[in-house]
Coordinates of C-alpha atoms in Angstrom, one line a residue:
M49 CA 4.5 -29.3 -20.2
L50 CA 7.7 -31.0 -21.0
D51 CA 6.1 -33.2 -23.7
K52 CA 4.8 -30.2 -25.7
E53 CA 7.0 -29.3 -28.7
Y54 CA 8.1 -25.7 -29.1
R55 CA 9.8 -24.5 -32.3
I56 CA 12.0 -21.5 -31.7
L57 CA 13.9 -19.3 -34.2
I58 CA 17.2 -18.1 -32.7
I59 CA 19.0 -15.0 -34.1
N60 CA 22.6 -14.0 -33.2
P61 CA 23.9 -11.0 -35.2
G62 CA 27.7 -10.4 -35.5
S63 CA 29.6 -7.6 -37.2
T64 CA 29.7 -9.2 -40.6
S65 CA 27.5 -12.3 -40.2
T66 CA 24.3 -13.4 -38.6
K67 CA 24.0 -16.9 -37.0
I68 CA 20.5 -18.4 -37.0
G69 CA 19.1 -21.6 -35.7
V70 CA 15.8 -23.4 -35.5
F71 CA 15.2 -25.6 -32.5
D72 CA 12.5 -28.1 -31.7
N73 CA 12.7 -27.9 -27.9
E74 CA 16.4 -28.4 -27.1
V75 CA 17.1 -30.1 -30.5
S76 CA 18.6 -28.1 -33.3
I77 CA 17.0 -28.9 -36.6
F78 CA 18.8 -26.2 -38.6
E79 CA 21.7 -23.8 -38.1
K80 CA 23.5 -21.5 -40.5
T81 CA 25.9 -18.6 -40.4
I82 CA 24.8 -16.1 -43.0
R83 CA 27.8 -14.1 -44.3
H84 CA 27.0 -10.6 -45.3
D85 CA 28.6 -8.8 -48.2
A86 CA 31.1 -6.2 -46.8
E87 CA 30.0 -3.6 -49.3
E88 CA 26.4 -4.0 -48.3
I89 CA 27.1 -3.8 -44.6
N90 CA 29.4 -0.7 -45.1
S91 CA 26.7 1.1 -47.0
Y92 CA 24.8 1.7 -43.8
T93 CA 25.8 4.7 -41.7
N94 CA 24.6 3.2 -38.4
I95 CA 24.4 -0.5 -37.3
I96 CA 20.8 -0.1 -36.4
D97 CA 19.9 0.8 -40.1
Q98 CA 20.9 -2.8 -41.1
Y99 CA 17.9 -4.4 -39.4
E100 CA 15.6 -4.5 -42.4
F101 CA 18.3 -5.9 -44.6
R102 CA 19.3 -8.6 -42.1
K103 CA 15.7 -9.5 -41.3
N104 CA 14.9 -10.0 -45.0
T105 CA 18.1 -12.1 -45.5
I106 CA 17.0 -14.3 -42.5
L107 CA 13.5 -14.8 -43.9
E108 CA 14.8 -15.6 -47.4
T109 CA 17.3 -18.1 -46.0
L110 CA 14.6 -19.9 -44.0
D111 CA 12.3 -19.9 -47.0
N112 CA 15.0 -21.4 -49.2
E113 CA 15.6 -24.1 -46.6
G114 CA 11.9 -25.0 -46.6
I115 CA 11.3 -23.9 -43.0
N116 CA 7.7 -22.7 -42.5
I117 CA 7.9 -19.8 -40.0
S118 CA 4.1 -20.1 -39.3
K119 CA 5.0 -23.2 -37.2
L120 CA 7.3 -21.1 -34.8
S121 CA 6.3 -20.8 -31.2
A122 CA 8.7 -17.9 -30.4
V123 CA 11.7 -15.9 -31.7
C124 CA 14.7 -15.3 -29.5
G125 CA 17.5 -12.8 -30.3
R126 CA 20.9 -12.2 -28.8
G127 CA 20.6 -9.4 -26.2
G128 CA 22.5 -6.2 -27.0
L129 CA 24.1 -3.3 -25.1
L130 CA 21.1 -2.4 -22.9
R131 CA 20.8 -0.9 -19.4
P132 CA 22.3 -3.1 -16.7
I133 CA 19.8 -5.8 -15.8
E134 CA 19.7 -9.0 -13.8
G135 CA 20.1 -12.3 -15.6
G136 CA 17.2 -14.2 -17.2
T137 CA 14.9 -14.3 -20.2
Y138 CA 13.2 -11.0 -21.1
A139 CA 10.3 -10.3 -23.3
V140 CA 11.1 -7.7 -26.0
N141 CA 9.1 -4.6 -25.2
D142 CA 8.9 -1.0 -26.4
R143 CA 11.3 0.3 -23.8
M144 CA 13.9 -2.4 -24.9
L145 CA 13.4 -1.6 -28.5
E146 CA 13.9 2.1 -27.8
D147 CA 17.2 1.4 -25.9
L148 CA 18.5 -1.0 -28.6
R149 CA 17.8 1.5 -31.4
A150 CA 19.4 4.3 -29.5
G151 CA 22.4 2.2 -28.5
F152 CA 21.9 3.0 -24.8
S153 CA 25.3 1.4 -23.7
G154 CA 26.9 1.5 -27.1
Q155 CA 26.5 0.4 -30.7
H156 CA 27.0 -3.2 -31.5
A157 CA 25.6 -5.7 -34.0
S158 CA 24.1 -7.7 -31.1
N159 CA 21.7 -4.8 -30.6
L160 CA 19.9 -6.0 -33.8
G161 CA 19.0 -9.4 -32.2
G162 CA 16.1 -8.2 -30.1
I163 CA 14.8 -5.8 -32.8
I164 CA 14.8 -8.5 -35.6
A165 CA 13.3 -11.1 -33.2
Y166 CA 10.5 -8.6 -32.4
E167 CA 9.8 -7.7 -36.0
I168 CA 9.5 -11.4 -37.1
A169 CA 7.5 -12.5 -34.0
S170 CA 5.0 -9.6 -34.1
G171 CA 4.0 -10.5 -37.6
L172 CA 3.3 -14.0 -36.5
N173 CA 1.6 -13.0 -33.2
I174 CA 4.1 -15.0 -31.1
P175 CA 6.4 -13.8 -28.3
S176 CA 10.0 -12.5 -28.8
F177 CA 12.8 -12.8 -26.2
I178 CA 16.4 -12.0 -25.4
V179 CA 18.4 -14.0 -22.8
D180 CA 21.3 -13.1 -20.5
P181 CA 22.9 -10.2 -22.4
V182 CA 26.5 -9.1 -21.8
V183 CA 25.2 -6.2 -19.6
V184 CA 23.8 -8.7 -16.9
D185 CA 24.7 -7.1 -13.6
E186 CA 24.0 -8.9 -10.3
L187 CA 27.0 -7.6 -8.4
D188 CA 26.9 -7.4 -4.6
Q189 CA 27.3 -3.7 -3.6
I190 CA 30.6 -4.4 -1.9
A191 CA 31.9 -5.8 -5.2
R192 CA 31.4 -2.4 -6.9
I193 CA 33.9 -0.6 -4.8
S194 CA 37.1 -0.3 -6.8
G195 CA 39.3 1.6 -4.3
F196 CA 39.3 4.7 -6.5
S197 CA 36.3 6.8 -5.7
L198 CA 35.9 8.2 -9.3
I199 CA 35.6 4.7 -10.8
E200 CA 33.0 2.0 -9.9
R201 CA 33.6 -1.6 -10.9
K202 CA 31.3 -2.8 -13.6
S203 CA 29.8 -6.2 -14.6
I204 CA 30.7 -6.9 -18.2
F205 CA 31.2 -10.6 -18.9
H206 CA 30.2 -13.7 -20.9
A207 CA 26.8 -13.9 -19.2
L208 CA 25.0 -16.0 -21.8
N209 CA 27.5 -18.8 -21.8
Q210 CA 28.4 -18.6 -18.1
K211 CA 24.8 -18.9 -17.0
A212 CA 24.0 -21.6 -19.5
V213 CA 26.9 -23.9 -18.5
A214 CA 26.1 -23.3 -14.8
R215 CA 22.5 -24.4 -15.3
R216 CA 23.7 -27.5 -17.3
V217 CA 26.2 -28.5 -14.6
A218 CA 23.6 -28.0 -11.9
K219 CA 21.2 -30.3 -13.8
D220 CA 24.0 -32.9 -14.2
L221 CA 24.6 -32.7 -10.4
G222 CA 20.9 -33.2 -9.7
K223 CA 20.7 -29.8 -8.1
K224 CA 19.1 -26.4 -8.8
Y225 CA 21.3 -23.7 -10.1
T226 CA 19.9 -21.4 -7.4
D227 CA 21.1 -23.9 -4.7
L228 CA 24.8 -24.0 -5.7
N229 CA 27.9 -21.9 -5.3
L230 CA 29.9 -22.1 -8.5
I231 CA 33.0 -20.4 -10.0
V232 CA 32.5 -20.3 -13.8
T233 CA 35.5 -19.3 -15.9
H234 CA 34.9 -18.4 -19.6
M235 CA 38.1 -18.5 -21.5
G236 CA 38.0 -17.1 -25.1
G237 CA 39.3 -13.9 -26.7
G238 CA 38.5 -12.5 -23.3
I239 CA 38.6 -14.3 -19.9
T240 CA 36.0 -13.8 -17.2
V241 CA 35.7 -15.5 -13.8
G242 CA 32.2 -15.3 -12.5
I243 CA 31.2 -16.0 -8.9
H244 CA 27.7 -17.6 -9.1
K245 CA 26.2 -17.6 -5.6
Q246 CA 22.9 -19.4 -5.6
G247 CA 21.9 -18.2 -9.0
R248 CA 23.4 -14.7 -9.0
V249 CA 26.8 -13.6 -10.3
V250 CA 27.7 -11.5 -7.3
D251 CA 31.2 -10.7 -8.5
V252 CA 33.1 -11.0 -11.8
N253 CA 36.0 -9.3 -13.5
N254 CA 35.4 -6.8 -16.3
G255 CA 36.6 -9.0 -19.2
L256 CA 36.6 -6.1 -21.6
H257 CA 38.3 -3.1 -20.1
G258 CA 41.3 -4.1 -18.0
D259 CA 40.4 -6.4 -15.1
G260 CA 41.4 -9.9 -14.3
P261 CA 43.7 -12.4 -16.2
F262 CA 45.2 -11.5 -19.5
S263 CA 43.8 -13.4 -22.4
P264 CA 44.6 -14.1 -26.1
E265 CA 44.0 -10.5 -27.0
R266 CA 43.3 -8.5 -23.8
A267 CA 45.8 -7.2 -21.3
G268 CA 43.7 -7.7 -18.2
T269 CA 44.8 -6.0 -14.9
V270 CA 48.0 -4.0 -15.4
P271 CA 50.0 -1.9 -12.9
A272 CA 48.0 1.3 -12.7
G273 CA 50.9 3.7 -12.0
D274 CA 52.9 2.4 -14.9
L275 CA 49.9 2.6 -17.2
V276 CA 49.3 6.3 -16.2
A277 CA 52.9 7.1 -16.9
L278 CA 52.7 5.5 -20.3
C279 CA 49.5 7.4 -21.1
F280 CA 51.1 10.7 -20.3
S281 CA 54.5 10.0 -21.8
G282 CA 53.5 11.8 -25.0
E283 CA 54.5 8.8 -27.0
H284 CA 51.1 7.2 -27.5
Y285 CA 47.6 8.3 -28.6
R286 CA 44.6 7.3 -26.5
E287 CA 43.3 5.0 -29.2
E288 CA 46.7 3.3 -29.5
I289 CA 46.8 2.6 -25.7
M290 CA 43.2 1.2 -25.8
K291 CA 44.2 -1.1 -28.7
K292 CA 47.2 -2.3 -26.7
L293 CA 44.8 -3.1 -23.8
V294 CA 42.0 -4.6 -25.9
G295 CA 42.7 -6.3 -29.2
Q296 CA 46.5 -6.1 -29.1
G297 CA 47.1 -7.2 -25.5
G298 CA 47.7 -10.6 -23.9
L299 CA 49.1 -13.2 -26.2
V300 CA 49.0 -10.8 -29.2
G301 CA 51.2 -8.3 -27.4
Y302 CA 53.7 -10.9 -26.3
L303 CA 53.7 -13.4 -29.1
G304 CA 52.0 -11.7 -32.0
T305 CA 49.0 -14.1 -32.3
N306 CA 45.7 -14.7 -30.5
D307 CA 45.6 -18.3 -31.8
A308 CA 46.2 -20.7 -28.8
I309 CA 46.7 -23.6 -31.2
K310 CA 49.7 -21.8 -32.8
V311 CA 51.1 -21.0 -29.4
E312 CA 50.9 -24.6 -28.3
Q313 CA 52.6 -25.6 -31.6
R314 CA 55.4 -23.2 -30.8
I315 CA 55.8 -24.6 -27.3
E316 CA 56.0 -28.1 -28.7
A317 CA 58.7 -26.9 -31.1
G318 CA 60.7 -25.7 -28.1
D319 CA 59.8 -22.0 -27.9
Q320 CA 60.6 -21.1 -24.3
E321 CA 59.1 -17.6 -24.5
A322 CA 55.8 -18.9 -25.8
K323 CA 55.8 -21.5 -22.9
L324 CA 56.5 -18.8 -20.3
V325 CA 53.7 -16.5 -21.5
Y326 CA 51.2 -19.3 -22.0
D327 CA 52.0 -20.6 -18.5
A328 CA 51.6 -17.1 -17.1
M329 CA 48.1 -16.8 -18.6
A330 CA 47.1 -20.1 -17.0
Y331 CA 48.7 -18.9 -13.7
Q332 CA 46.7 -15.7 -13.8
V333 CA 43.4 -17.6 -14.4
A334 CA 44.1 -19.9 -11.5
K335 CA 45.0 -17.0 -9.3
E336 CA 41.7 -15.3 -10.2
I337 CA 39.7 -18.5 -9.4
G338 CA 41.5 -18.7 -6.0
A339 CA 40.5 -15.1 -5.2
A340 CA 36.9 -16.0 -6.2
S341 CA 36.9 -18.9 -3.8
A342 CA 37.6 -16.4 -1.0
V343 CA 34.4 -14.5 -1.9
L344 CA 32.5 -17.7 -1.2
S345 CA 34.4 -18.3 2.0
G346 CA 35.7 -21.5 0.4
K347 CA 32.2 -23.0 0.1
V348 CA 32.4 -23.9 -3.6
D349 CA 30.3 -26.7 -5.0
A350 CA 32.2 -26.8 -8.3
I351 CA 34.6 -24.9 -10.6
I352 CA 33.6 -24.8 -14.3
L353 CA 36.0 -24.1 -17.2
T354 CA 34.4 -23.2 -20.5
G355 CA 35.0 -21.3 -23.7
G356 CA 37.3 -22.1 -26.6
L357 CA 40.5 -22.3 -24.6
A358 CA 38.9 -25.1 -22.5
Y359 CA 39.6 -27.4 -25.5
G360 CA 43.3 -27.1 -24.8
K361 CA 44.1 -30.0 -22.5
G362 CA 47.5 -28.7 -21.5
F363 CA 46.2 -25.3 -20.7
V364 CA 43.3 -26.7 -18.7
K365 CA 45.7 -29.0 -16.8
S366 CA 48.0 -26.1 -15.9
I367 CA 44.9 -24.3 -14.3
T368 CA 43.4 -27.4 -12.7
D369 CA 46.6 -28.5 -11.0
R370 CA 46.6 -25.2 -9.1
I371 CA 42.9 -25.1 -8.1
N372 CA 41.5 -28.6 -7.8
W373 CA 42.1 -28.5 -4.0
I374 CA 39.3 -25.9 -3.8
A375 CA 36.5 -28.0 -5.5
D376 CA 35.9 -30.4 -8.3
V377 CA 36.8 -28.9 -11.7
I378 CA 34.3 -29.5 -14.5
V379 CA 35.3 -28.8 -18.1
Q380 CA 32.6 -27.6 -20.6
P381 CA 34.5 -26.6 -23.7
G382 CA 33.2 -24.2 -26.3
E383 CA 30.4 -21.6 -26.4
N384 CA 27.1 -22.7 -28.0
E385 CA 25.3 -19.4 -28.0
L386 CA 22.4 -20.6 -30.2
Q387 CA 21.7 -23.5 -27.8
A388 CA 21.9 -21.2 -24.8
L389 CA 19.4 -18.8 -26.3
A390 CA 17.0 -21.6 -27.1
E391 CA 17.2 -23.0 -23.6
G392 CA 16.4 -19.6 -22.1
A393 CA 13.3 -19.2 -24.3
L394 CA 12.3 -22.8 -23.5
R395 CA 12.4 -22.2 -19.7
V396 CA 9.8 -19.4 -20.1
L397 CA 7.6 -21.2 -22.6
R398 CA 7.5 -24.3 -20.4
G399 CA 6.7 -22.2 -17.3
E400 CA 9.9 -23.3 -15.5
E401 CA 10.9 -19.6 -15.2
E402 CA 9.0 -16.4 -15.2
V403 CA 9.6 -14.1 -18.1
K404 CA 11.1 -10.8 -17.0
T405 CA 10.1 -7.2 -18.0
Y406 CA 12.8 -4.8 -19.1
P407 CA 14.3 -2.9 -17.5
G408 CA 13.0 -4.1 -14.2
N409 CA 14.0 -2.3 -11.0
F410 CA 17.8 -2.4 -11.4
S411 CA 19.8 0.3 -9.6
T412 CA 23.5 0.5 -8.8
A413 CA 25.1 1.7 -5.6
K414 CA 25.8 5.4 -5.4
I415 CA 28.9 6.2 -3.3

């Protein structure tokens, strides 16, 4: 029932902080970023060992703010590096906890989200969830073919924000997300262009490990032959190359900064190199969106630009001028992860969407 009030605690752990929020339905009544002492964090050998410390810090913060956790309807955590799964809201279960603790797809602070959510919720006898983790994989089998038989294309992208803004835009258009063909481009430290075909992301560039447009700190797709030659030149270590691709690539590699505002200031001051590189990033984003439209045979209901870079009017215009012939371009700046997590939990609590069971029946193509 839409008129029933649900109070949801949201937990989003980062490497040195934990963002929390309390929502009454869609309305945020409390949000805070808890900064953790570096010495305390570094005292733990493994990320997973931090969960008790972080859980207690969250509970102390809520108590100090006068928030009575006995009034909670559910707890929702940020999904971690789990097995590949389809998008949606998942109940935290034993299998998920096992994979989060083991770091099935890698160790990351986000793995703590589901664990802490479960620990708090189980003590209150209420449900715990995760929503659209980064490992969401809905690729069509044809999209997995890379052209190099030893490597399969993978789905690693900003699933939480992409899915959330796609649903919001669908609602604004008076349509169902599952009835629309959308191209959603998240533009932040990494850039991912997702092809949302009737509610499934059937293709998307790997925004982490070398695929798609370059971004403020990632190199994106680079010429493979030249990269192989560089790797075997004897002049660079493996870790050094990886840093140049992720972390020191993109704007950082060319201009020494990942701050788009500083780059725009340099352009305004007449820096032609900064202008060329910034224009090239917009050019590559537009080119990726154009390629995405081919996957949908040109039947695109809307193109959505989101993420932090979507606040840059000049950058957005550079992209829009190249792609607005395909479909209407809708700009949804920023990335409100707490809100997106709350909305995912709400859809299940209201019965608008069925809760999913991890890990489901996911399987990838075997070539």
